[in-house]
Short mmCIF file of N, CA and C in Angstrom, two decimals:
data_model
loop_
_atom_site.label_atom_id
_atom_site.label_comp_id
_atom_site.label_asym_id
_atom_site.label_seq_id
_atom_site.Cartn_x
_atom_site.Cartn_y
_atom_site.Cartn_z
N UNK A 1 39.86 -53.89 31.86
CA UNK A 1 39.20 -52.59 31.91
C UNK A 1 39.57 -51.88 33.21
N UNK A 2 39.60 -52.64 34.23
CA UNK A 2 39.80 -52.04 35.42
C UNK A 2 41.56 -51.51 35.54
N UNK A 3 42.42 -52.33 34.99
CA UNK A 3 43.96 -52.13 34.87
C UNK A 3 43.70 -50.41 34.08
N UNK A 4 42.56 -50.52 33.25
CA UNK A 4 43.01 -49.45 32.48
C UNK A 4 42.57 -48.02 32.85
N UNK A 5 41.75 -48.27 33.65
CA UNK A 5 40.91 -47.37 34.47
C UNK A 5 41.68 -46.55 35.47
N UNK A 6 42.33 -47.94 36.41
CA UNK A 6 43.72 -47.34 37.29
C UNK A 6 44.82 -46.67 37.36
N UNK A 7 44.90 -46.92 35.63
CA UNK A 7 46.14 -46.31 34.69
C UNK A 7 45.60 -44.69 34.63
N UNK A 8 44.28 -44.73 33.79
CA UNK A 8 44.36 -43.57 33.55
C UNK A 8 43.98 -42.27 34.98
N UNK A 9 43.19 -43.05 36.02
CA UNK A 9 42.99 -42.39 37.22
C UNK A 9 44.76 -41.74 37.68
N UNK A 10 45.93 -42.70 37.78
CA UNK A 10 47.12 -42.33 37.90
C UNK A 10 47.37 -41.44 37.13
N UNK A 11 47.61 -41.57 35.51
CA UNK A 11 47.89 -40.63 34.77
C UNK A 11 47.45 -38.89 35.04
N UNK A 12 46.01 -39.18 35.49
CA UNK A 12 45.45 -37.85 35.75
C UNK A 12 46.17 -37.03 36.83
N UNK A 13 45.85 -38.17 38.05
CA UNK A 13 46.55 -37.44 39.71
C UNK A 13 47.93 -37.27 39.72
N UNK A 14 48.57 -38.15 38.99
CA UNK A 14 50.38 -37.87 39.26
C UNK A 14 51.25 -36.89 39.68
N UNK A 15 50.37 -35.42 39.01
CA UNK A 15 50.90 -34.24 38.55
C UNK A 15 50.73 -33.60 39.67
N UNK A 16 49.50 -33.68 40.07
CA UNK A 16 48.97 -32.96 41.96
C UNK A 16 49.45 -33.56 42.56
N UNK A 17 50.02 -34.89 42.75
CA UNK A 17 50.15 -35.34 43.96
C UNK A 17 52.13 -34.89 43.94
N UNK A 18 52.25 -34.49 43.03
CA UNK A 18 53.83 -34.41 43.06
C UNK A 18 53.92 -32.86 43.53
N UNK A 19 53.17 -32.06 42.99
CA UNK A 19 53.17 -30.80 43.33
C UNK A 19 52.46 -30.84 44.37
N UNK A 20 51.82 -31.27 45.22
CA UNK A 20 51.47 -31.57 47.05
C UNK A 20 52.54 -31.92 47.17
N UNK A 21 53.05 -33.39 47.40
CA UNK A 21 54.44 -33.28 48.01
C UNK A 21 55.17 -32.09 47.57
N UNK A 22 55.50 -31.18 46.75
CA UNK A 22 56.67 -29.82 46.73
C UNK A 22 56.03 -29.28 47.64
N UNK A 23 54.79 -29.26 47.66
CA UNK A 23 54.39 -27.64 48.56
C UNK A 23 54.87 -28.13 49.73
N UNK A 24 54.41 -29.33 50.38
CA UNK A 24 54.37 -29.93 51.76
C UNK A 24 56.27 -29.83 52.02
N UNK A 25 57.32 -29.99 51.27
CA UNK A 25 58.46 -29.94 51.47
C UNK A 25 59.09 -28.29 51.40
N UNK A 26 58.34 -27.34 51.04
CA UNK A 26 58.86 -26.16 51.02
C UNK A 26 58.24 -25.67 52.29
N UNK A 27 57.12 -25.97 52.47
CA UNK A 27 57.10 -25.35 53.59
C UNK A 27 57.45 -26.09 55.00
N UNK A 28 57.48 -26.96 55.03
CA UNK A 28 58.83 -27.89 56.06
C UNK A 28 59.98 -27.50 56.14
N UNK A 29 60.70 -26.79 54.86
CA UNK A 29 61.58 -26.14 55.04
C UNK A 29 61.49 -24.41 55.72
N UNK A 30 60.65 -24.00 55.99
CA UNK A 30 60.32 -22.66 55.97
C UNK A 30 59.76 -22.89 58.01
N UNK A 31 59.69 -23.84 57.43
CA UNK A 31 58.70 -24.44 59.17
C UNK A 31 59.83 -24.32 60.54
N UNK A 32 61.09 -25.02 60.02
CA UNK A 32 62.03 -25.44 60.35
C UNK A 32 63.38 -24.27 60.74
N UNK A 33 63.35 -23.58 59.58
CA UNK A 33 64.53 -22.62 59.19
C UNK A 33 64.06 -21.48 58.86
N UNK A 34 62.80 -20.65 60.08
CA UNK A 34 62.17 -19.55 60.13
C UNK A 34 62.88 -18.06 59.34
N UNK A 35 64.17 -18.20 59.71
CA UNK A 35 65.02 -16.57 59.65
C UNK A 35 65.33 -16.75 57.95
N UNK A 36 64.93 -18.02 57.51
CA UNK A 36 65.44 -17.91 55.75
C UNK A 36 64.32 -17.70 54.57
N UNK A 37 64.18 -16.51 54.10
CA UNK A 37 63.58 -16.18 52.94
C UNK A 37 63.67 -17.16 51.47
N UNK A 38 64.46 -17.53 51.27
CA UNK A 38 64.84 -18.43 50.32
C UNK A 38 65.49 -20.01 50.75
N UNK A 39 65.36 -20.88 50.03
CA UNK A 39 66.69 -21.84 50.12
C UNK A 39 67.60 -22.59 48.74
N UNK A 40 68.32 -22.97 48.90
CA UNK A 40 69.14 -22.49 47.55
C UNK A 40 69.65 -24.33 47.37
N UNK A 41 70.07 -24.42 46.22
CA UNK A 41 71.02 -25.75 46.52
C UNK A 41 72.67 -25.24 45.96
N UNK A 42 73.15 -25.84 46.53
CA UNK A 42 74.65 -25.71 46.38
C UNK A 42 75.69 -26.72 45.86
N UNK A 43 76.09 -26.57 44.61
CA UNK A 43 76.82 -27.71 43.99
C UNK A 43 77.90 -28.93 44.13
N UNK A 44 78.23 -27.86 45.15
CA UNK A 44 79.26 -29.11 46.16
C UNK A 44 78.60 -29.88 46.97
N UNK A 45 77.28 -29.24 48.04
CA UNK A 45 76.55 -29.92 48.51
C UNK A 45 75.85 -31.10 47.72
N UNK A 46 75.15 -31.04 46.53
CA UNK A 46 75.02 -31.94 46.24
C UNK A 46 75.68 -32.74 45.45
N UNK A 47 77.30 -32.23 45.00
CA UNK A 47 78.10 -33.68 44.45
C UNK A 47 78.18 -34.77 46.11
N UNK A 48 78.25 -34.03 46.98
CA UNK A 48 78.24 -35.07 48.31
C UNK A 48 77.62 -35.87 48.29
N UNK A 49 75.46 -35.94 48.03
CA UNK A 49 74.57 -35.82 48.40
C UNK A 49 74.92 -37.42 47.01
N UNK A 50 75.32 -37.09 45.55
CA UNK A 50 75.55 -37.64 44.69
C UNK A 50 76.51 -39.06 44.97
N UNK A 51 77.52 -38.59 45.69
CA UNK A 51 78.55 -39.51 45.72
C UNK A 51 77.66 -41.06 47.16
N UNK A 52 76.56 -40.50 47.57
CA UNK A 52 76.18 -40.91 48.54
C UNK A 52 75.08 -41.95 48.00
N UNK A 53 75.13 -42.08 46.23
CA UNK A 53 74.41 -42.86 45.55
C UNK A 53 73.12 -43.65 46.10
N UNK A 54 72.32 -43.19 46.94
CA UNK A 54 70.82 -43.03 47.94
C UNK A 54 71.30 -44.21 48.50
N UNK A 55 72.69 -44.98 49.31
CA UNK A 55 72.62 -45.56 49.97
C UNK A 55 72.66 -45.03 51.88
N UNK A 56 73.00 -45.48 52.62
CA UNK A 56 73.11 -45.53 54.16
C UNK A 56 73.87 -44.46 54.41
N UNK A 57 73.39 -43.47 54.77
CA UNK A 57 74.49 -42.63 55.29
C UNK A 57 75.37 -42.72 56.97
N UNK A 58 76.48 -43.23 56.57
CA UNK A 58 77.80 -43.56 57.86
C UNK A 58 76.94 -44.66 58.25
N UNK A 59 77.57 -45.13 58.94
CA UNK A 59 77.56 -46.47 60.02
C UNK A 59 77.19 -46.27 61.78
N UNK A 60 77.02 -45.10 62.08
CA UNK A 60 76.20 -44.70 63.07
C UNK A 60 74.88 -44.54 63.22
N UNK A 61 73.90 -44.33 62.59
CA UNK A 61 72.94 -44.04 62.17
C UNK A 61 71.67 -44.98 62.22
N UNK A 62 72.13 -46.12 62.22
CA UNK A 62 71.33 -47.00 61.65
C UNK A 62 70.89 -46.85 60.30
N UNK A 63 69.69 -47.10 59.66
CA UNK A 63 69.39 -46.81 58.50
C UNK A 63 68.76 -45.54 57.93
N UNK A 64 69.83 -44.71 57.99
CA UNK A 64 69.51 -43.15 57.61
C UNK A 64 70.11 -42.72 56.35
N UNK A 65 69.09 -42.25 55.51
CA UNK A 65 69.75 -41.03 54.20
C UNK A 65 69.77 -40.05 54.05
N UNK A 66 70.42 -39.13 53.81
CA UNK A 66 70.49 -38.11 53.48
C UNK A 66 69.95 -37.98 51.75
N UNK A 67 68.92 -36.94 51.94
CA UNK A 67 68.09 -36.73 50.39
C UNK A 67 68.25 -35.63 49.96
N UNK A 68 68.24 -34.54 50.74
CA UNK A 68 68.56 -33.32 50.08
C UNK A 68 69.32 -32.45 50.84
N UNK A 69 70.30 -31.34 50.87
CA UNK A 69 70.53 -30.38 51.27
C UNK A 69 70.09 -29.33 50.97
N UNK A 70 70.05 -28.30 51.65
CA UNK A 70 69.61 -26.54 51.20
C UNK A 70 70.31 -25.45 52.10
N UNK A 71 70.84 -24.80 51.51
CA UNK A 71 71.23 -23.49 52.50
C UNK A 71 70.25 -22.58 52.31
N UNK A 72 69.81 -21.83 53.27
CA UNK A 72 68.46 -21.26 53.99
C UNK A 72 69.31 -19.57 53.60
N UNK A 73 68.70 -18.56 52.76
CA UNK A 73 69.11 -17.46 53.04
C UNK A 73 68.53 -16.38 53.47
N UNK A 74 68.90 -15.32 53.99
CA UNK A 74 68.02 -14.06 54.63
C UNK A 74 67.44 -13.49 53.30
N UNK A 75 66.60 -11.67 53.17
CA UNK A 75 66.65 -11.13 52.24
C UNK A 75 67.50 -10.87 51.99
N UNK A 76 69.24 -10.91 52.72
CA UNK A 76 70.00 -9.83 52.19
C UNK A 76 70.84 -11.08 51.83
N UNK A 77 70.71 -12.25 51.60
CA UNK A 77 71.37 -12.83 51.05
C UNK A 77 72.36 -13.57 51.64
N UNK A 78 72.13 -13.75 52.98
CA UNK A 78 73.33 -13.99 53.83
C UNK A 78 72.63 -15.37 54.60
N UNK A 79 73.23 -16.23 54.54
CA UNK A 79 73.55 -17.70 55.15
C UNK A 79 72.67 -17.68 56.29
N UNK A 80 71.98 -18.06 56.42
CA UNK A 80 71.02 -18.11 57.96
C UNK A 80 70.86 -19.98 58.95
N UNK A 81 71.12 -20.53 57.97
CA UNK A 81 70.95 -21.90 58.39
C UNK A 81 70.99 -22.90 57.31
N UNK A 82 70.51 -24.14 57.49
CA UNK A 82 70.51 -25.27 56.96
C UNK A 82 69.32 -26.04 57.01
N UNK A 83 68.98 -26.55 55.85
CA UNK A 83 67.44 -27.23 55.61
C UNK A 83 68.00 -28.84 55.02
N UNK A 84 67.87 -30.24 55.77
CA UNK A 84 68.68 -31.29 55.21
C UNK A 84 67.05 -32.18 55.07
N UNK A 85 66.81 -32.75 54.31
CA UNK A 85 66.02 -33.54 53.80
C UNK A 85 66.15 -34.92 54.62
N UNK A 86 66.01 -35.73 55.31
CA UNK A 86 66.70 -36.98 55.76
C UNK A 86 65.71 -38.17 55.79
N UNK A 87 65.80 -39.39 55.43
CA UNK A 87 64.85 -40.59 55.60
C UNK A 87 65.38 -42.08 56.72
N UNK A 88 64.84 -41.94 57.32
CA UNK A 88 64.94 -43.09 58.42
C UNK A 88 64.41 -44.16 57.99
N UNK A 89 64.58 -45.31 57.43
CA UNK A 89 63.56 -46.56 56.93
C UNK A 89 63.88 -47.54 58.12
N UNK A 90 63.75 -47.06 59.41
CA UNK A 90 63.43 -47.97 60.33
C UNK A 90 62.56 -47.67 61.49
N UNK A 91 61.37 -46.90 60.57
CA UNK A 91 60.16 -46.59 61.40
C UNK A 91 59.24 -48.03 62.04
N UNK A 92 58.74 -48.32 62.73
CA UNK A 92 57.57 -49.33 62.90
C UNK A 92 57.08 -49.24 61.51
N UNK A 93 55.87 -48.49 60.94
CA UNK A 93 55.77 -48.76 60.09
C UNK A 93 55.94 -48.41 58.41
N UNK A 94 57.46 -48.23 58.18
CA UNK A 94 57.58 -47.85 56.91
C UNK A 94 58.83 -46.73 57.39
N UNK A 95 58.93 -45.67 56.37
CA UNK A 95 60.18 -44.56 56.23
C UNK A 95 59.39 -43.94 56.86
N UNK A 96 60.27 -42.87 57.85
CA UNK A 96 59.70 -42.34 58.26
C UNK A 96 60.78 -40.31 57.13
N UNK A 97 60.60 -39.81 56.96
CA UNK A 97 60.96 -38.70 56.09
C UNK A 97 60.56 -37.29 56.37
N UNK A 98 61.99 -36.65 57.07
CA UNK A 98 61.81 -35.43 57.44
C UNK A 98 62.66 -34.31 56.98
N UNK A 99 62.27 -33.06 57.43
CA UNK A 99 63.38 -31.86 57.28
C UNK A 99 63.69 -31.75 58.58
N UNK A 100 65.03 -31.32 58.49
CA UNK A 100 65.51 -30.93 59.83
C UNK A 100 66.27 -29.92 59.63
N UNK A 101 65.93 -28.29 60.39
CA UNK A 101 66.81 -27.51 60.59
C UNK A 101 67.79 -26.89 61.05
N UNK A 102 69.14 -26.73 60.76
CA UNK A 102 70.28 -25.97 61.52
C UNK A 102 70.30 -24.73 61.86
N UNK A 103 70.73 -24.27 62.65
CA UNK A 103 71.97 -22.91 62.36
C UNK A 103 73.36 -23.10 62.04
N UNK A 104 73.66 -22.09 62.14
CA UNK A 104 75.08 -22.24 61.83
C UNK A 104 76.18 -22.96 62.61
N UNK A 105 75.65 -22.89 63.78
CA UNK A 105 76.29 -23.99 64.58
C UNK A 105 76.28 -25.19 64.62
N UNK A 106 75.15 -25.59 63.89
CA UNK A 106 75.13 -27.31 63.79
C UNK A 106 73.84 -27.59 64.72
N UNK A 107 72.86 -26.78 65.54
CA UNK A 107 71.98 -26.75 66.52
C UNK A 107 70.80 -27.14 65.93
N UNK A 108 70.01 -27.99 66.07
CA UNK A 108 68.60 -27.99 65.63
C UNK A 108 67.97 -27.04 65.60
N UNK A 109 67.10 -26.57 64.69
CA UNK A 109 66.29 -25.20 64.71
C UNK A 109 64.47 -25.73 65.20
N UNK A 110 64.32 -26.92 64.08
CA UNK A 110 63.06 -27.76 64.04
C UNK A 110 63.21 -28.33 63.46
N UNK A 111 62.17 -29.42 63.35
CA UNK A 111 62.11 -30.63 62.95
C UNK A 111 60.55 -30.49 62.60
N UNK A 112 60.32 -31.18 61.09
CA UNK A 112 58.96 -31.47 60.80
C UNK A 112 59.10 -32.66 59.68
N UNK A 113 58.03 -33.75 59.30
CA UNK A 113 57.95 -34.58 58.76
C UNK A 113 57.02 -34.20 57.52
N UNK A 114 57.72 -34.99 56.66
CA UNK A 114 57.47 -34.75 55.04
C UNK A 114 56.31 -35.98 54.87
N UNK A 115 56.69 -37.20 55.06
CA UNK A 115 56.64 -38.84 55.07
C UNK A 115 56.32 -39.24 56.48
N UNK A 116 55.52 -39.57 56.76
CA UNK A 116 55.63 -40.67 58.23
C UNK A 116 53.79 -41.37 58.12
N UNK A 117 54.24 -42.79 58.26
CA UNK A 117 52.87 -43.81 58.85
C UNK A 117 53.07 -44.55 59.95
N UNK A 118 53.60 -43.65 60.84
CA UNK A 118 53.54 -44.79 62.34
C UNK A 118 52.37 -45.39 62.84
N UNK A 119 52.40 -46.07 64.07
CA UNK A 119 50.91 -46.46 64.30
C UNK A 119 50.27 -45.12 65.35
N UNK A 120 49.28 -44.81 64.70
CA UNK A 120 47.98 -44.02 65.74
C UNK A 120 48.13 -44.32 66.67
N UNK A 121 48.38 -42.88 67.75
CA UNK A 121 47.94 -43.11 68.91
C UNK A 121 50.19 -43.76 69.77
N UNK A 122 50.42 -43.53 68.87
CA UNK A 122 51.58 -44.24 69.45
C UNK A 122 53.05 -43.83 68.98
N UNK A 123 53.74 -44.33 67.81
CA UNK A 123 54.49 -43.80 67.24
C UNK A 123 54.38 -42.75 66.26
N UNK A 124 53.19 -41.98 65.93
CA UNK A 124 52.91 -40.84 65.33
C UNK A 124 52.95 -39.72 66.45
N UNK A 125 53.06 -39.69 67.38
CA UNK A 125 53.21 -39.15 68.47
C UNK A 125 54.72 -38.34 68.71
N UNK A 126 55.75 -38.92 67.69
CA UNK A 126 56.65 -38.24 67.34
C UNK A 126 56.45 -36.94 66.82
N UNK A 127 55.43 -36.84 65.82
CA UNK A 127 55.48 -35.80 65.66
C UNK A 127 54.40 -33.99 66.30
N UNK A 128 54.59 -34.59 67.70
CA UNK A 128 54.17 -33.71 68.72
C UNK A 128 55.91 -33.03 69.03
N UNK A 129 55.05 -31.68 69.32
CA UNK A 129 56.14 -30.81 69.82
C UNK A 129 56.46 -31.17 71.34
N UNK A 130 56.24 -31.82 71.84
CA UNK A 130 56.66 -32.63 73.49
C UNK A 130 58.22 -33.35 73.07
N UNK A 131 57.75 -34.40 71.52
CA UNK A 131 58.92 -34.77 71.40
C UNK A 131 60.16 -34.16 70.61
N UNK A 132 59.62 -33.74 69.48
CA UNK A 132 60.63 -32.67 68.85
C UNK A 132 61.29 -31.42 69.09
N UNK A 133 60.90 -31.29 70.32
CA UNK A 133 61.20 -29.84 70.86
C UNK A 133 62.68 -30.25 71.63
N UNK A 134 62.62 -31.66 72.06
CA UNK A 134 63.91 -32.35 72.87
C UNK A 134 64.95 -31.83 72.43
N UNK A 135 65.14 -32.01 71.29
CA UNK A 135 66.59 -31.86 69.67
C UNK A 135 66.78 -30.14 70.05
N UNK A 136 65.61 -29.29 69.91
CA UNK A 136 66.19 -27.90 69.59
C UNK A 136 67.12 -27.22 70.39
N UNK A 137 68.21 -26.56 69.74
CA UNK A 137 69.35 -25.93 70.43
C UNK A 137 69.99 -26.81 71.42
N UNK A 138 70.00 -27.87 71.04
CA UNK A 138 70.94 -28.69 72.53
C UNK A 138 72.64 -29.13 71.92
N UNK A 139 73.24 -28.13 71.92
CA UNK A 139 74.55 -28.02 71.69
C UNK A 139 75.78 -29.72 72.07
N UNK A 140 75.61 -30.98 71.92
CA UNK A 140 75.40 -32.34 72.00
C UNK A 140 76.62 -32.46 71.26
N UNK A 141 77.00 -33.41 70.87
CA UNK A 141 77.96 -34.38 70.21
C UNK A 141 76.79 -35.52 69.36
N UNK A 142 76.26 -35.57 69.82
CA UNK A 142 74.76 -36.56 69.13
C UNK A 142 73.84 -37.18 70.19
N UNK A 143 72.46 -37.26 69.83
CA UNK A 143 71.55 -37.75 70.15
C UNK A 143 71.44 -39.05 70.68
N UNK A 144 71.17 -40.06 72.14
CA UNK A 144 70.94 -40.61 72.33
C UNK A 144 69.68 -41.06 72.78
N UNK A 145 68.57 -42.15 72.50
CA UNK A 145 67.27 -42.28 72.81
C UNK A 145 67.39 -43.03 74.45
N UNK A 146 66.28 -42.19 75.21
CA UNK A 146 66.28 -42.94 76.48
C UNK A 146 64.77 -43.43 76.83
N UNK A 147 64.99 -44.36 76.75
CA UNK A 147 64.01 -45.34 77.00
C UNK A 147 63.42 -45.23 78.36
N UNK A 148 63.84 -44.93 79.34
CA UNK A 148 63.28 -44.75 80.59
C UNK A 148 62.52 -43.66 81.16
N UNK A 149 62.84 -42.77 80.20
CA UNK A 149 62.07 -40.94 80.68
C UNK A 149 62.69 -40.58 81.45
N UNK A 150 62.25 -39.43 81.50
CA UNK A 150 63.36 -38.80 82.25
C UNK A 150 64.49 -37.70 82.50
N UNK A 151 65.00 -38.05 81.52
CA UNK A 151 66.16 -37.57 80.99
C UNK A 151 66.71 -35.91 81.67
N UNK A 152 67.54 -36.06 81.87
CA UNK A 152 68.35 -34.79 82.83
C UNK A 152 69.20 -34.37 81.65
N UNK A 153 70.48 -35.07 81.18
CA UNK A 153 71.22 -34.55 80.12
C UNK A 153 70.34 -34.18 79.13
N UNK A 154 71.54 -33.11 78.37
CA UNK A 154 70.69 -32.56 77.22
C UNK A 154 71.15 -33.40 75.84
N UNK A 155 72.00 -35.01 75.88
CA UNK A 155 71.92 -35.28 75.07
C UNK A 155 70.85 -36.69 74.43
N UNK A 156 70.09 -37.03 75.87
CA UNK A 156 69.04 -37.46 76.22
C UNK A 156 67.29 -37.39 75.69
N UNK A 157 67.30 -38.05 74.30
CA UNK A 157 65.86 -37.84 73.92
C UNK A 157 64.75 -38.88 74.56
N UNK A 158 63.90 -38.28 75.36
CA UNK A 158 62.94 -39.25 76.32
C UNK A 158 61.90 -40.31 74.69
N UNK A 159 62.00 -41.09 74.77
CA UNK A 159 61.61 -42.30 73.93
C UNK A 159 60.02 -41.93 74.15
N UNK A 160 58.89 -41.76 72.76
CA UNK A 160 57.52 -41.85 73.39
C UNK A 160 58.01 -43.17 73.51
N UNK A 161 56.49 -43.30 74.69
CA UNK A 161 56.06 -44.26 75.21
C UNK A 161 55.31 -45.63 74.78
N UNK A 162 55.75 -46.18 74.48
CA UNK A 162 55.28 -47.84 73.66
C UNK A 162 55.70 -47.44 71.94
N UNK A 163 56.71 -46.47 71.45
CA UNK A 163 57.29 -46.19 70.09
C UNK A 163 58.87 -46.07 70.19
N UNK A 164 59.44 -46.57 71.11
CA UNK A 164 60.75 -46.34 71.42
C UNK A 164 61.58 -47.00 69.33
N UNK A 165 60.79 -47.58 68.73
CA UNK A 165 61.34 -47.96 66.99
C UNK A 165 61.32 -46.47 66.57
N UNK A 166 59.93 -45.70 66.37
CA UNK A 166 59.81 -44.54 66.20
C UNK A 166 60.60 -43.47 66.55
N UNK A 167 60.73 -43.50 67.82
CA UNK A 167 61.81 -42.62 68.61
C UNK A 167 62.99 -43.04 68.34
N UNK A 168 63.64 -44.03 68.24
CA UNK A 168 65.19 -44.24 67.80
C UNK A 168 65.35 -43.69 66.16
N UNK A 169 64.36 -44.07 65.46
CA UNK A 169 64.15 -43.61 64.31
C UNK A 169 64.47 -42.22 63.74
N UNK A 170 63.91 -41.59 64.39
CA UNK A 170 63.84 -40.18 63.79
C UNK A 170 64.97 -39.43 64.75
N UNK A 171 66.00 -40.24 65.94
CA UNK A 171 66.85 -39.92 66.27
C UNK A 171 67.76 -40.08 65.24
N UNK A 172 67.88 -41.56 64.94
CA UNK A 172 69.02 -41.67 63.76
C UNK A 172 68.79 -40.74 62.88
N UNK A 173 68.21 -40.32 62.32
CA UNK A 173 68.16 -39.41 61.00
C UNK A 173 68.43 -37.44 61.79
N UNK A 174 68.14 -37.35 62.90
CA UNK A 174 68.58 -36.05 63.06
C UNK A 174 69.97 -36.18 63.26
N UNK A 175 70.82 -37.45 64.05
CA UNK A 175 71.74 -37.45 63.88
C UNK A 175 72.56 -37.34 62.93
N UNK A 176 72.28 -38.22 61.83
CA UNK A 176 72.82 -38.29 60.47
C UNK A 176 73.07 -36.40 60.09
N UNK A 177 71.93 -35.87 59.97
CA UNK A 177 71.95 -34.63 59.45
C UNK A 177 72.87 -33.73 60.05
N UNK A 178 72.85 -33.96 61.18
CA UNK A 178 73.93 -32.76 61.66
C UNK A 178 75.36 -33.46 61.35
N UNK A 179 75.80 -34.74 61.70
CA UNK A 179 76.90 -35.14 60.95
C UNK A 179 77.07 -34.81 59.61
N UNK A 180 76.12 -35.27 58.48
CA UNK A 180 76.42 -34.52 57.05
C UNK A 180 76.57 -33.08 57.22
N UNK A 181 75.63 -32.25 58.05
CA UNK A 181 76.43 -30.94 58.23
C UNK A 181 78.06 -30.60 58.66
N UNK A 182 78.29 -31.20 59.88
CA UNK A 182 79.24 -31.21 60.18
C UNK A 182 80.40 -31.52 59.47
N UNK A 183 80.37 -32.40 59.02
CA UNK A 183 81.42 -33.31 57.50
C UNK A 183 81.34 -32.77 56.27
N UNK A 184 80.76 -31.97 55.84
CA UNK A 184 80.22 -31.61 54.04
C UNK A 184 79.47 -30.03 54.02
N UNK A 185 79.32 -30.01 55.25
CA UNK A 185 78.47 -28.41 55.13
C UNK A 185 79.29 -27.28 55.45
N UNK A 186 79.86 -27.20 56.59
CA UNK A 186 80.21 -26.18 56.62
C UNK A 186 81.84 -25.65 56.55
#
């Protein structure tokens, strides 16, 4: 009785909780990639996205995927940036799953999380603008995590403090993204 109870409690919620996650991912995209009225998918982008059969994206990364792409457009229809879906499954605790935005240059715009259960008080702390603000516009070759604080270079992300898993984490996956940009986007 109780199996069946659970069943039908699921059956009911499935539908909201899928349409919460859309809303929560559209506007992550909108969060991220301010100057774009729309975002679109693009067919080449995702035969890439396809050929990438939801395994590891590159061998730099650590354990990063690439989930979705989007090109971000103005009203007038014109290219404004990049919206990449990306999942890190080497959070402390669990995937951690974000959007991350471009410009056209390949520059971080923002960063916001779709998915994340770090621990309170510690590795959820990533998603403070102290740490995500590191990534924006820093014109880099890629992201390195620094564990010591600090950090003078701009390719230097200061590690929170007692989440340096967290912080390497959601480095690998911004990295990843601007590489799939770089390689497949533009």
């Amino acid at each position: 009785i109780a199996g069946a109870a659970l069943g039908g409690v699921y059956a009911l919620t499935k539908d909201t909780i899928a349409e919460q996650k859309l809303a929560k991912e559209q506007e992550s995209y909108k969060a991220v990639c301010a100057e774009a009225t729309e975002f679109v998918n693009d067919d080449a982008i995702d035969a890439k996205i396809a050929e990438l059969a939801g395994g590891i994206y590159g061998t730099d990364f650590g354990k990063a995927y690439i989930n979705k792409a989007l090109v971000g457009k103005n009203a007038a229809g014109e290219t404004v940036g990049y919206v990449i879906s990306a999942t890190s499954s080497e959070g402390f605790d669990g995937d951690i799953v974000m959007s991350i935005g471009l410009d056209l240059e390949g520059l971080v715009t923002g960063i916001e999380f779709t998915e994340i259960s770090e621990t309170a008080g510690m590795g959820m702390r990533v998603t403070e603008a102290e740490f995500k603000d590191q990534f924006l516009g820093a014109a880099v070759d890629s992201f390195v995590v620094n564990k010591a604080g600090g950090s003078t270079e701009p390719n230097q992300i200061d590690s929170v403090s007692g989440a340096t898993i967290s912080s390497r984490a959601v480095t690998n996956a911004v990295n990843a993204a601007r590489d799939f940009l770089s390689s497949n986007m533009k």
